[in-house]
């Protein structure tokens, strides 16, 4: 079992020297994305993939992607939506994908990835209008994972979750 105390790791943007082919999280779509599409998305500035790398083994232990997106104001819970200007769309940061290699599961790497993604998203929101972070969970297990980090489901979309920047600022003690 790998943990942060026994592994020399780094979290960085995906580059051509990273061994993407060896990554396997058990979800074909998430594996295929990293193997075949992540580099193209980065080059086209569609999404930025971040990889968690075991430096000694030169192995990608996990990854996530960040991009900008928007949501319909009406999709938010009414208690939240009524506090916002009546714009049709609200800017958000999208965590498009998040996955941990099967060999690295159960050691807290998923928590490290999500916290890094949330912190980076919060920092971006300080220079770019952004109301929340949004994720689309692949299954019930993923929904429960995100809920552990204070994500709330959208009222009519049980696999789509969000966390406001205001909430994140409190978590990270930023103004």
PDB file of N, CA and C in Angstrom, residues 7-11 15-24 51-62:
ATOM      1  N   UNK A   7       6.082   7.617  -0.312  1.00  0.00           N
ATOM      2  CA  UNK A   7       6.220   7.845  -1.746  1.00  0.00           C
ATOM      3  C   UNK A   7       6.705   9.266  -2.004  1.00  0.00           C
ATOM      4  N   UNK A   8       7.721   9.374  -2.859  1.00  0.00           N
ATOM      5  CA  UNK A   8       8.172  10.681  -3.332  1.00  0.00           C
ATOM      6  C   UNK A   8       7.282  11.028  -4.524  1.00  0.00           C
ATOM      7  N   UNK A   9       6.309  11.906  -4.306  1.00  0.00           N
ATOM      8  CA  UNK A   9       5.330  12.191  -5.351  1.00  0.00           C
ATOM      9  C   UNK A   9       5.317  13.668  -5.709  1.00  0.00           C
ATOM     10  N   UNK A  10       4.744  13.951  -6.860  1.00  0.00           N
ATOM     11  CA  UNK A  10       4.516  15.335  -7.269  1.00  0.00           C
ATOM     12  C   UNK A  10       3.173  15.398  -7.983  1.00  0.00           C
ATOM     13  N   UNK A  11       2.583  16.558  -7.968  1.00  0.00           N
ATOM     14  CA  UNK A  11       1.328  16.817  -8.674  1.00  0.00           C
ATOM     15  C   UNK A  11       1.622  17.918  -9.673  1.00  0.00           C
ATOM     16  N   UNK A  15       2.462  16.031 -19.036  1.00  0.00           N
ATOM     17  CA  UNK A  15       3.458  16.343 -20.066  1.00  0.00           C
ATOM     18  C   UNK A  15       3.722  15.093 -20.896  1.00  0.00           C
ATOM     19  N   UNK A  16       4.414  15.254 -22.009  1.00  0.00           N
ATOM     20  CA  UNK A  16       4.640  14.133 -22.931  1.00  0.00           C
ATOM     21  C   UNK A  16       5.491  13.023 -22.320  1.00  0.00           C
ATOM     22  N   UNK A  17       6.337  13.333 -21.347  1.00  0.00           N
ATOM     23  CA  UNK A  17       7.202  12.299 -20.761  1.00  0.00           C
ATOM     24  C   UNK A  17       6.472  11.396 -19.758  1.00  0.00           C
ATOM     25  N   UNK A  18       5.268  11.750 -19.349  1.00  0.00           N
ATOM     26  CA  UNK A  18       4.529  10.913 -18.400  1.00  0.00           C
ATOM     27  C   UNK A  18       4.051   9.630 -19.083  1.00  0.00           C
ATOM     28  N   UNK A  19       4.178   8.511 -18.374  1.00  0.00           N
ATOM     29  CA  UNK A  19       3.774   7.203 -18.900  1.00  0.00           C
ATOM     30  C   UNK A  19       2.272   7.015 -18.698  1.00  0.00           C
ATOM     31  N   UNK A  20       1.507   7.451 -19.670  1.00  0.00           N
ATOM     32  CA  UNK A  20       0.048   7.356 -19.577  1.00  0.00           C
ATOM     33  C   UNK A  20      -0.451   5.936 -19.796  1.00  0.00           C
ATOM     34  N   UNK A  21       0.240   5.169 -20.613  1.00  0.00           N
ATOM     35  CA  UNK A  21      -0.231   3.830 -21.000  1.00  0.00           C
ATOM     36  C   UNK A  21      -0.333   2.873 -19.819  1.00  0.00           C
ATOM     37  N   UNK A  22       0.475   3.047 -18.797  1.00  0.00           N
ATOM     38  CA  UNK A  22       0.477   2.124 -17.655  1.00  0.00           C
ATOM     39  C   UNK A  22      -0.659   2.394 -16.668  1.00  0.00           C
ATOM     40  N   UNK A  23      -1.355   3.506 -16.821  1.00  0.00           N
ATOM     41  CA  UNK A  23      -2.412   3.871 -15.872  1.00  0.00           C
ATOM     42  C   UNK A  23      -3.659   3.030 -16.096  1.00  0.00           C
ATOM     43  N   UNK A  24      -4.222   2.515 -14.991  1.00  0.00           N
ATOM     44  CA  UNK A  24      -5.491   1.782 -15.059  1.00  0.00           C
ATOM     45  C   UNK A  24      -6.261   1.987 -13.763  1.00  0.00           C
ATOM     46  N   UNK A  51      -1.568  15.421 -13.089  1.00  0.00           N
ATOM     47  CA  UNK A  51      -1.241  14.039 -12.750  1.00  0.00           C
ATOM     48  C   UNK A  51      -0.481  13.975 -11.433  1.00  0.00           C
ATOM     49  N   UNK A  52      -0.817  12.961 -10.661  1.00  0.00           N
ATOM     50  CA  UNK A  52      -0.121  12.651  -9.416  1.00  0.00           C
ATOM     51  C   UNK A  52       0.877  11.564  -9.765  1.00  0.00           C
ATOM     52  N   UNK A  53       2.169  11.855  -9.620  1.00  0.00           N
ATOM     53  CA  UNK A  53       3.214  10.960 -10.110  1.00  0.00           C
ATOM     54  C   UNK A  53       4.090  10.463  -8.969  1.00  0.00           C
ATOM     55  N   UNK A  54       4.309   9.157  -8.943  1.00  0.00           N
ATOM     56  CA  UNK A  54       5.307   8.537  -8.073  1.00  0.00           C
ATOM     57  C   UNK A  54       6.642   8.739  -8.790  1.00  0.00           C
ATOM     58  N   UNK A  55       7.483   9.607  -8.270  1.00  0.00           N
ATOM     59  CA  UNK A  55       8.726   9.959  -8.958  1.00  0.00           C
ATOM     60  C   UNK A  55       9.669   8.771  -9.091  1.00  0.00           C
ATOM     61  N   UNK A  56       9.761   7.962  -8.048  1.00  0.00           N
ATOM     62  CA  UNK A  56      10.692   6.832  -8.075  1.00  0.00           C
ATOM     63  C   UNK A  56      10.301   5.811  -9.147  1.00  0.00           C
ATOM     64  N   UNK A  57       9.018   5.480  -9.204  1.00  0.00           N
ATOM     65  CA  UNK A  57       8.548   4.477 -10.173  1.00  0.00           C
ATOM     66  C   UNK A  57       8.140   5.106 -11.508  1.00  0.00           C
ATOM     67  N   UNK A  58       8.152   6.448 -11.567  1.00  0.00           N
ATOM     68  CA  UNK A  58       7.719   7.177 -12.760  1.00  0.00           C
ATOM     69  C   UNK A  58       6.347   6.694 -13.216  1.00  0.00           C
ATOM     70  N   UNK A  59       5.449   6.576 -12.250  1.00  0.00           N
ATOM     71  CA  UNK A  59       4.108   6.042 -12.499  1.00  0.00           C
ATOM     72  C   UNK A  59       3.058   7.092 -12.159  1.00  0.00           C
ATOM     73  N   UNK A  60       2.072   7.236 -13.039  1.00  0.00           N
ATOM     74  CA  UNK A  60       0.930   8.096 -12.740  1.00  0.00           C
ATOM     75  C   UNK A  60       0.033   7.342 -11.770  1.00  0.00           C
ATOM     76  N   UNK A  61      -0.165   7.913 -10.586  1.00  0.00           N
ATOM     77  CA  UNK A  61      -0.991   7.278  -9.557  1.00  0.00           C
ATOM     78  C   UNK A  61      -2.437   7.748  -9.637  1.00  0.00           C
ATOM     79  N   UNK A  62      -2.656   8.908 -10.227  1.00  0.00           N
ATOM     80  CA  UNK A  62      -4.000   9.446 -10.358  1.00  0.00           C
ATOM     81  C   UNK A  62      -3.967  10.708 -11.195  1.00  0.00           C
TER      82      UNK A  62
END
